[in-house]
Amino acid sequence: MSRILLLFLLLVAGFVHARTVQHQPIELATPSGVLYGSLLLPQDANPVPVALLIAGSGPTDRNGNNPAGRNDSLKRLAEVLARRGIASVRYDKRGVAASLAAAPDERMLSVEGYVADAAAWGRELGADPRFSRLVLIGHSEGALIASLAAEQAGADALVVIAGSGRPIDQVLLEQLSTRLPPPLLAFSAALIDELKAGRTHEQIPEPLEVLFRPSVQPYLISLFRQDPAGAFAQVRIPALIVQGRHDIQVGMKDAEALKAAKPDAELLPVDGMNHVLRIVPADVQHQLPSYNNPELPLASVLGQAIGDFILRGETTR
């Protein structure tokens, strides 16, 4: 009987301390269309911190998913933060999912446009009395967008997860060097040089269409002129760098380059974590299935560390 009573009391205590979280749609009107997102809002008598989650490259939606696979990485991170009393907004980038109509032709996309959108989201959240502080959280290419947008958004802190510390053309060429036969690799290197010079190329070999199709080349031109470490160095707010040691897309040398660019930033290497924020062995055989398995739990240290970083800022306000 005493064991049953203890169990009952523990369950009651759990319900008492469980947070009520509202899941709400949220929109941002821009001059060229409406962007759509999701707000997770923990119920609290006082204003709570809010994180703006910015997705990675390509047609990646608000949840961290794209046509190649569903892993719900950003959705799961938002849910973890909500349990810590931290609100979040994650959104479909223009040209993606529910925000497709804001840029139906990918020729309209640019890094500068994505930065302007993130900054506009940030200003809207910063003016909302329900929120105490604004933190930008960028994943992969979203780390670059978050770094570039932080000042315009009025952010109080920045978290970059799996962000490149080198120009993206270097990262792309490094990845291609282990995947392409010599003729296609040579073509890719020459085309990247052309794009860096601002020149597009219409005739693309079929195996390279997915990366270099003519319609995506204007975006690549805008991307290749960015310096992720330089952008991160310009950030004047507290920052946290998170990097998985089993990430096969972005490595520890990138995280270390970001740390060197902004020495006062915190650096958190996560043992065993891959690019989609799961604990997975480093070999490709185990990595690839994790990109399409939303049931895999997030690396537990990830939500704990980001939550701690955000909530520490609340105590120093």
mmCIF file of C-alpha atoms in Angstrom:
data_model
loop_
_atom_site.group_PDB
_atom_site.id
_atom_site.type_symbol
_atom_site.label_atom_id
_atom_site.label_comp_id
_atom_site.label_asym_id
_atom_site.label_seq_id
_atom_site.Cartn_x
_atom_site.Cartn_y
_atom_site.Cartn_z
ATOM 1 C CA MET A 1 0.000 0.000 0.000
ATOM 2 C CA SER A 2 2.830 2.421 0.846
ATOM 3 C CA ARG A 3 4.415 1.777 -2.566
ATOM 4 C CA ILE A 4 1.100 2.454 -4.314
ATOM 5 C CA LEU A 5 0.680 5.695 -2.343
ATOM 6 C CA LEU A 6 4.217 6.801 -3.232
ATOM 7 C CA LEU A 7 3.584 6.102 -6.905
ATOM 8 C CA PHE A 8 0.328 8.075 -6.762
ATOM 9 C CA LEU A 9 2.062 11.046 -5.145
ATOM 10 C CA LEU A 10 4.802 11.007 -7.766
ATOM 11 C CA LEU A 11 2.236 10.951 -10.557
ATOM 12 C CA VAL A 12 0.294 13.810 -8.982
ATOM 13 C CA ALA A 13 3.506 15.822 -8.584
ATOM 14 C CA GLY A 14 4.297 15.185 -12.241
ATOM 15 C CA PHE A 15 0.923 16.534 -13.321
ATOM 16 C CA VAL A 16 1.273 19.548 -11.029
ATOM 17 C CA HIS A 17 4.637 20.511 -12.533
ATOM 18 C CA ALA A 18 3.848 19.587 -16.146
ATOM 19 C CA ARG A 19 3.678 22.659 -18.361
ATOM 20 C CA THR A 20 0.701 23.473 -20.518
ATOM 21 C CA VAL A 21 1.930 24.315 -23.995
ATOM 22 C CA GLN A 22 -0.205 25.960 -26.643
ATOM 23 C CA HIS A 23 0.427 24.965 -30.263
ATOM 24 C CA GLN A 24 -0.634 27.816 -32.525
ATOM 25 C CA PRO A 25 -0.232 28.727 -36.188
ATOM 26 C CA ILE A 26 1.597 31.989 -36.757
ATOM 27 C CA GLU A 27 2.058 34.143 -39.851
ATOM 28 C CA LEU A 28 4.402 36.868 -41.033
ATOM 29 C CA ALA A 29 3.202 39.227 -43.751
ATOM 30 C CA THR A 30 5.984 40.403 -46.067
ATOM 31 C CA PRO A 31 5.834 42.667 -49.138
ATOM 32 C CA SER A 32 6.136 39.590 -51.371
ATOM 33 C CA GLY A 33 3.846 37.162 -49.580
ATOM 34 C CA VAL A 34 2.925 35.522 -46.299
ATOM 35 C CA LEU A 35 5.257 33.168 -44.425
ATOM 36 C CA TYR A 36 3.682 30.487 -42.265
ATOM 37 C CA GLY A 37 4.976 28.918 -39.077
ATOM 38 C CA SER A 38 4.201 27.227 -35.778
ATOM 39 C CA LEU A 39 4.332 28.757 -32.309
ATOM 40 C CA LEU A 40 4.841 26.647 -29.186
ATOM 41 C CA LEU A 41 3.929 28.777 -26.185
ATOM 42 C CA PRO A 42 4.360 27.463 -22.623
ATOM 43 C CA GLN A 43 1.708 28.936 -20.353
ATOM 44 C CA ASP A 44 3.252 31.185 -17.717
ATOM 45 C CA ALA A 45 2.125 34.208 -15.741
ATOM 46 C CA ASN A 46 5.278 36.035 -16.795
ATOM 47 C CA PRO A 47 6.832 36.635 -20.224
ATOM 48 C CA VAL A 48 8.972 33.716 -21.412
ATOM 49 C CA PRO A 49 12.006 33.607 -23.700
ATOM 50 C CA VAL A 50 11.301 32.756 -27.333
ATOM 51 C CA ALA A 51 13.563 30.975 -29.809
ATOM 52 C CA LEU A 52 13.287 31.537 -33.555
ATOM 53 C CA LEU A 53 14.326 28.277 -35.250
ATOM 54 C CA ILE A 54 15.836 28.688 -38.723
ATOM 55 C CA ALA A 55 16.057 25.623 -40.960
ATOM 56 C CA GLY A 56 18.928 24.495 -43.152
ATOM 57 C CA SER A 57 19.509 24.470 -46.889
ATOM 58 C CA GLY A 58 17.249 23.547 -49.755
ATOM 59 C CA PRO A 59 13.529 22.777 -49.447
ATOM 60 C CA THR A 60 13.765 22.130 -45.697
ATOM 61 C CA ASP A 61 10.540 22.971 -43.905
ATOM 62 C CA ARG A 62 9.781 24.312 -40.434
ATOM 63 C CA ASN A 63 10.153 20.851 -38.877
ATOM 64 C CA GLY A 64 13.571 20.107 -40.389
ATOM 65 C CA ASN A 65 12.180 17.866 -43.147
ATOM 66 C CA ASN A 66 12.631 17.864 -46.918
ATOM 67 C CA PRO A 67 11.572 15.653 -49.823
ATOM 68 C CA ALA A 68 14.538 13.338 -49.189
ATOM 69 C CA GLY A 69 13.407 12.418 -45.690
ATOM 70 C CA ARG A 70 11.427 13.207 -42.581
ATOM 71 C CA ASN A 71 13.301 13.423 -39.281
ATOM 72 C CA ASP A 72 11.381 16.206 -37.451
ATOM 73 C CA SER A 73 14.637 17.501 -35.954
ATOM 74 C CA LEU A 74 13.479 21.104 -35.459
ATOM 75 C CA LYS A 75 10.005 20.087 -34.329
ATOM 76 C CA ARG A 76 11.484 17.815 -31.687
ATOM 77 C CA LEU A 77 13.891 20.534 -30.537
ATOM 78 C CA ALA A 78 10.981 22.987 -30.204
ATOM 79 C CA GLU A 79 9.110 20.459 -28.056
ATOM 80 C CA VAL A 80 12.119 19.944 -25.790
ATOM 81 C CA LEU A 81 12.492 23.704 -25.319
ATOM 82 C CA ALA A 82 8.783 24.049 -24.525
ATOM 83 C CA ARG A 83 9.176 21.575 -21.681
ATOM 84 C CA ARG A 84 11.841 23.922 -20.273
ATOM 85 C CA GLY A 85 9.431 26.883 -20.419
ATOM 86 C CA ILE A 86 10.914 28.329 -23.624
ATOM 87 C CA ALA A 87 8.585 29.386 -26.438
ATOM 88 C CA SER A 88 9.593 28.885 -30.049
ATOM 89 C CA VAL A 89 8.611 29.776 -33.567
ATOM 90 C CA ARG A 90 9.678 27.649 -36.494
ATOM 91 C CA TYR A 91 8.614 28.586 -40.003
ATOM 92 C CA ASP A 92 8.573 27.452 -43.604
ATOM 93 C CA LYS A 93 11.067 29.527 -45.545
ATOM 94 C CA ARG A 94 9.718 31.418 -48.528
ATOM 95 C CA GLY A 95 9.424 29.033 -51.454
ATOM 96 C CA VAL A 96 9.003 26.007 -49.176
ATOM 97 C CA ALA A 97 5.896 24.062 -48.048
ATOM 98 C CA ALA A 98 3.144 26.405 -46.774
ATOM 99 C CA SER A 99 5.262 29.451 -47.727
ATOM 100 C CA LEU A 100 5.670 28.327 -51.341
ATOM 101 C CA ALA A 101 3.542 31.148 -52.725
ATOM 102 C CA ALA A 102 5.936 33.759 -51.311
ATOM 103 C CA ALA A 103 8.554 32.576 -53.849
ATOM 104 C CA PRO A 104 7.060 30.100 -56.328
ATOM 105 C CA ASP A 105 10.148 30.298 -58.556
ATOM 106 C CA GLU A 106 13.436 29.419 -56.855
ATOM 107 C CA ARG A 107 15.174 31.991 -59.037
ATOM 108 C CA MET A 108 13.639 34.520 -56.640
ATOM 109 C CA LEU A 109 15.551 33.138 -53.638
ATOM 110 C CA SER A 110 18.692 34.607 -52.102
ATOM 111 C CA VAL A 111 20.568 34.550 -48.826
ATOM 112 C CA GLU A 112 19.797 38.219 -48.416
ATOM 113 C CA GLY A 113 16.082 37.485 -48.749
ATOM 114 C CA TYR A 114 16.231 34.721 -46.152
ATOM 115 C CA VAL A 115 18.114 37.048 -43.791
ATOM 116 C CA ALA A 116 15.494 39.769 -44.246
ATOM 117 C CA ASP A 117 12.751 37.239 -43.433
ATOM 118 C CA ALA A 118 14.497 36.000 -40.280
ATOM 119 C CA ALA A 119 15.089 39.577 -39.149
ATOM 120 C CA ALA A 120 11.412 40.429 -39.729
ATOM 121 C CA TRP A 121 10.287 37.396 -37.727
ATOM 122 C CA GLY A 122 12.672 38.430 -34.970
ATOM 123 C CA ARG A 123 11.420 42.010 -34.814
ATOM 124 C CA GLU A 124 7.827 40.802 -34.622
ATOM 125 C CA LEU A 125 8.594 38.412 -31.772
ATOM 126 C CA GLY A 126 10.726 40.990 -29.990
ATOM 127 C CA ALA A 127 7.773 43.377 -29.918
ATOM 128 C CA ASP A 128 5.399 40.742 -28.510
ATOM 129 C CA PRO A 129 4.791 41.316 -24.758
ATOM 130 C CA ARG A 130 4.439 37.567 -24.190
ATOM 131 C CA PHE A 131 8.181 37.175 -24.694
ATOM 132 C CA SER A 132 11.046 38.312 -22.488
ATOM 133 C CA ARG A 133 14.054 37.672 -24.741
ATOM 134 C CA LEU A 134 14.677 36.597 -28.329
ATOM 135 C CA VAL A 135 17.167 33.868 -29.226
ATOM 136 C CA LEU A 136 17.943 32.884 -32.822
ATOM 137 C CA ILE A 137 18.720 29.193 -33.365
ATOM 138 C CA GLY A 138 20.063 28.290 -36.793
ATOM 139 C CA HIS A 139 20.736 24.767 -38.018
ATOM 140 C CA SER A 140 23.226 24.016 -40.815
ATOM 141 C CA GLU A 141 22.805 26.754 -43.459
ATOM 142 C CA GLY A 142 20.316 28.315 -41.041
ATOM 143 C CA ALA A 143 23.294 29.028 -38.767
ATOM 144 C CA LEU A 144 24.649 31.414 -41.397
ATOM 145 C CA ILE A 145 21.228 33.041 -41.836
ATOM 146 C CA ALA A 146 20.882 33.444 -38.062
ATOM 147 C CA SER A 147 24.337 35.020 -37.745
ATOM 148 C CA LEU A 148 23.627 37.504 -40.526
ATOM 149 C CA ALA A 149 20.154 38.335 -39.161
ATOM 150 C CA ALA A 150 20.962 38.568 -35.445
ATOM 151 C CA GLU A 151 21.584 42.306 -35.246
ATOM 152 C CA GLN A 152 18.699 43.302 -37.533
ATOM 153 C CA ALA A 153 16.366 40.986 -35.600
ATOM 154 C CA GLY A 154 17.290 42.546 -32.267
ATOM 155 C CA ALA A 155 18.279 39.131 -30.911
ATOM 156 C CA ASP A 156 19.544 38.785 -27.343
ATOM 157 C CA ALA A 157 21.477 35.574 -27.997
ATOM 158 C CA LEU A 158 22.419 33.215 -30.820
ATOM 159 C CA VAL A 159 22.748 29.436 -31.111
ATOM 160 C CA VAL A 160 24.369 27.873 -34.184
ATOM 161 C CA ILE A 161 24.013 24.120 -34.675
ATOM 162 C CA ALA A 162 26.138 22.317 -37.297
ATOM 163 C CA GLY A 163 27.086 25.615 -38.899
ATOM 164 C CA SER A 164 29.901 25.876 -41.422
ATOM 165 C CA GLY A 165 32.979 27.841 -40.420
ATOM 166 C CA ARG A 166 34.157 28.131 -44.039
ATOM 167 C CA PRO A 167 32.682 29.560 -47.244
ATOM 168 C CA ILE A 168 30.047 27.119 -48.462
ATOM 169 C CA ASP A 169 31.699 26.610 -51.851
ATOM 170 C CA GLN A 170 34.668 25.060 -50.027
ATOM 171 C CA VAL A 171 32.417 22.757 -48.029
ATOM 172 C CA LEU A 172 30.499 21.698 -51.135
ATOM 173 C CA LEU A 173 33.635 20.959 -53.130
ATOM 174 C CA GLU A 174 35.041 18.950 -50.222
ATOM 175 C CA GLN A 175 31.876 16.847 -50.076
ATOM 176 C CA LEU A 176 31.829 16.319 -53.836
ATOM 177 C CA SER A 177 35.480 15.264 -53.929
ATOM 178 C CA THR A 178 34.604 11.929 -52.308
ATOM 179 C CA ARG A 179 31.426 11.307 -54.325
ATOM 180 C CA LEU A 180 32.078 12.252 -57.956
ATOM 181 C CA PRO A 181 34.237 10.747 -60.701
ATOM 182 C CA PRO A 182 37.097 13.000 -61.852
ATOM 183 C CA PRO A 183 35.364 14.500 -64.932
ATOM 184 C CA LEU A 184 32.264 15.554 -62.983
ATOM 185 C CA LEU A 185 34.393 16.820 -60.103
ATOM 186 C CA ALA A 186 36.430 18.953 -62.485
ATOM 187 C CA PHE A 187 33.248 20.335 -64.060
ATOM 188 C CA SER A 188 31.849 21.120 -60.583
ATOM 189 C CA ALA A 189 34.999 22.942 -59.523
ATOM 190 C CA ALA A 190 34.989 25.047 -62.695
ATOM 191 C CA LEU A 191 31.276 25.818 -62.327
ATOM 192 C CA ILE A 192 31.702 26.845 -58.695
ATOM 193 C CA ASP A 193 34.390 29.283 -59.796
ATOM 194 C CA GLU A 194 31.993 30.684 -62.404
ATOM 195 C CA LEU A 195 29.216 31.089 -59.844
ATOM 196 C CA LYS A 196 31.588 32.802 -57.422
ATOM 197 C CA ALA A 197 32.292 35.272 -60.202
ATOM 198 C CA GLY A 198 28.554 35.849 -60.598
ATOM 199 C CA ARG A 199 28.162 33.983 -63.899
ATOM 200 C CA THR A 200 25.474 31.356 -64.479
ATOM 201 C CA HIS A 201 25.750 28.283 -66.700
ATOM 202 C CA GLU A 202 22.821 26.745 -68.576
ATOM 203 C CA GLN A 203 24.258 23.402 -69.691
ATOM 204 C CA ILE A 204 24.592 21.115 -66.663
ATOM 205 C CA PRO A 205 25.379 17.368 -66.851
ATOM 206 C CA GLU A 206 22.378 15.336 -65.751
ATOM 207 C CA PRO A 207 24.078 13.838 -62.641
ATOM 208 C CA LEU A 208 24.745 17.390 -61.358
ATOM 209 C CA GLU A 209 21.293 18.836 -62.088
ATOM 210 C CA VAL A 210 20.068 18.378 -58.521
ATOM 211 C CA LEU A 211 22.901 20.584 -57.216
ATOM 212 C CA PHE A 212 23.532 23.046 -60.032
ATOM 213 C CA ARG A 213 20.304 23.296 -62.076
ATOM 214 C CA PRO A 214 20.076 26.737 -63.700
ATOM 215 C CA SER A 215 17.133 27.824 -61.554
ATOM 216 C CA VAL A 216 19.099 27.379 -58.299
ATOM 217 C CA GLN A 217 22.257 29.079 -59.529
ATOM 218 C CA PRO A 218 21.179 32.625 -58.534
ATOM 219 C CA TYR A 219 20.778 31.394 -54.963
ATOM 220 C CA LEU A 220 24.179 29.693 -55.060
ATOM 221 C CA ILE A 221 25.757 32.931 -56.265
ATOM 222 C CA SER A 222 24.329 34.723 -53.222
ATOM 223 C CA LEU A 223 25.429 31.876 -50.945
ATOM 224 C CA PHE A 224 28.984 31.582 -52.240
ATOM 225 C CA ARG A 225 29.711 35.243 -51.523
ATOM 226 C CA GLN A 226 29.059 34.746 -47.789
ATOM 227 C CA ASP A 227 31.745 34.194 -45.145
ATOM 228 C CA PRO A 228 30.161 32.237 -42.267
ATOM 229 C CA ALA A 229 33.047 32.778 -39.843
ATOM 230 C CA GLY A 230 33.183 36.464 -40.697
ATOM 231 C CA ALA A 231 29.433 36.822 -40.146
ATOM 232 C CA PHE A 232 29.683 35.022 -36.813
ATOM 233 C CA ALA A 233 32.583 37.242 -35.758
ATOM 234 C CA GLN A 234 30.369 40.316 -36.177
ATOM 235 C CA VAL A 235 27.800 39.055 -33.670
ATOM 236 C CA ARG A 236 27.942 41.088 -30.449
ATOM 237 C CA ILE A 237 25.585 39.002 -28.317
ATOM 238 C CA PRO A 238 26.174 35.799 -26.312
ATOM 239 C CA ALA A 239 26.503 32.827 -28.635
ATOM 240 C CA LEU A 240 26.602 29.052 -28.376
ATOM 241 C CA ILE A 241 28.169 26.776 -31.003
ATOM 242 C CA VAL A 242 26.839 23.194 -31.023
ATOM 243 C CA GLN A 243 28.533 20.544 -33.147
ATOM 244 C CA GLY A 244 28.032 16.788 -33.297
ATOM 245 C CA ARG A 245 31.194 14.725 -33.501
ATOM 246 C CA HIS A 246 29.475 12.197 -35.819
ATOM 247 C CA ASP A 247 28.184 14.787 -38.282
ATOM 248 C CA ILE A 248 29.157 13.626 -41.769
ATOM 249 C CA GLN A 249 28.190 16.949 -43.390
ATOM 250 C CA VAL A 250 29.815 19.533 -41.114
ATOM 251 C CA GLY A 251 32.804 18.762 -38.919
ATOM 252 C CA MET A 252 34.466 19.884 -35.720
ATOM 253 C CA LYS A 253 36.939 21.966 -37.725
ATOM 254 C CA ASP A 254 34.016 24.172 -38.750
ATOM 255 C CA ALA A 255 32.914 24.613 -35.136
ATOM 256 C CA GLU A 256 36.489 25.399 -34.135
ATOM 257 C CA ALA A 257 36.727 27.992 -36.933
ATOM 258 C CA LEU A 258 33.578 29.677 -35.605
ATOM 259 C CA LYS A 259 35.014 29.625 -32.091
ATOM 260 C CA ALA A 260 38.244 31.202 -33.357
ATOM 261 C CA ALA A 261 36.216 33.920 -35.084
ATOM 262 C CA LYS A 262 34.309 34.722 -31.882
ATOM 263 C CA PRO A 263 36.402 33.595 -28.903
ATOM 264 C CA ASP A 264 33.786 34.580 -26.324
ATOM 265 C CA ALA A 265 31.261 32.133 -27.810
ATOM 266 C CA GLU A 266 30.625 28.877 -25.970
ATOM 267 C CA LEU A 267 31.512 25.673 -27.838
ATOM 268 C CA LEU A 268 29.640 22.435 -27.154
ATOM 269 C CA PRO A 269 30.866 19.314 -28.976
ATOM 270 C CA VAL A 270 28.298 16.506 -28.676
ATOM 271 C CA ASP A 271 29.744 13.011 -28.746
ATOM 272 C CA GLY A 272 27.932 10.713 -31.168
ATOM 273 C CA MET A 273 25.522 13.348 -32.548
ATOM 274 C CA ASN A 274 24.998 13.575 -36.294
ATOM 275 C CA HIS A 275 23.649 16.277 -38.599
ATOM 276 C CA VAL A 276 20.000 15.581 -37.796
ATOM 277 C CA LEU A 277 20.718 15.786 -34.057
ATOM 278 C CA ARG A 278 20.557 12.064 -33.282
ATOM 279 C CA ILE A 279 23.085 9.797 -31.591
ATOM 280 C CA VAL A 280 24.181 7.500 -34.404
ATOM 281 C CA PRO A 281 27.412 5.629 -35.252
ATOM 282 C CA ALA A 282 29.664 7.532 -37.623
ATOM 283 C CA ASP A 283 29.449 5.086 -40.536
ATOM 284 C CA VAL A 284 27.167 5.914 -43.480
ATOM 285 C CA GLN A 285 25.266 2.630 -43.107
ATOM 286 C CA HIS A 286 23.819 3.899 -39.804
ATOM 287 C CA GLN A 287 23.768 7.601 -40.674
ATOM 288 C CA LEU A 288 21.475 7.594 -43.690
ATOM 289 C CA PRO A 289 18.476 5.823 -42.093
ATOM 290 C CA SER A 290 18.479 8.404 -39.275
ATOM 291 C CA TYR A 291 17.709 11.154 -41.804
ATOM 292 C CA ASN A 292 14.308 9.553 -42.358
ATOM 293 C CA ASN A 293 13.356 8.346 -38.880
ATOM 294 C CA PRO A 294 11.468 10.904 -36.780
ATOM 295 C CA GLU A 295 11.042 8.374 -33.958
ATOM 296 C CA LEU A 296 14.733 8.429 -33.040
ATOM 297 C CA PRO A 297 15.169 10.580 -29.916
ATOM 298 C CA LEU A 298 17.201 13.760 -30.106
ATOM 299 C CA ALA A 299 20.592 13.757 -28.438
ATOM 300 C CA SER A 300 19.589 14.420 -24.837
ATOM 301 C CA VAL A 301 22.466 16.807 -24.149
ATOM 302 C CA LEU A 302 21.315 19.034 -27.020
ATOM 303 C CA GLY A 303 18.055 20.241 -25.499
ATOM 304 C CA GLN A 304 19.586 20.377 -22.042
ATOM 305 C CA ALA A 305 22.508 22.552 -23.129
ATOM 306 C CA ILE A 306 20.482 24.909 -25.326
ATOM 307 C CA GLY A 307 17.810 25.259 -22.644
ATOM 308 C CA ASP A 308 20.437 26.021 -20.012
ATOM 309 C CA PHE A 309 22.096 28.595 -22.287
ATOM 310 C CA ILE A 310 18.805 30.383 -22.937
ATOM 311 C CA LEU A 311 17.631 30.319 -19.326
ATOM 312 C CA ARG A 312 20.975 31.616 -18.021
ATOM 313 C CA GLY A 313 20.259 34.755 -19.993
ATOM 314 C CA GLU A 314 16.972 35.135 -18.113
ATOM 315 C CA THR A 315 18.796 35.265 -14.780
ATOM 316 C CA THR A 316 21.182 38.004 -15.964
ATOM 317 C CA ARG A 317 18.508 40.344 -17.306
#
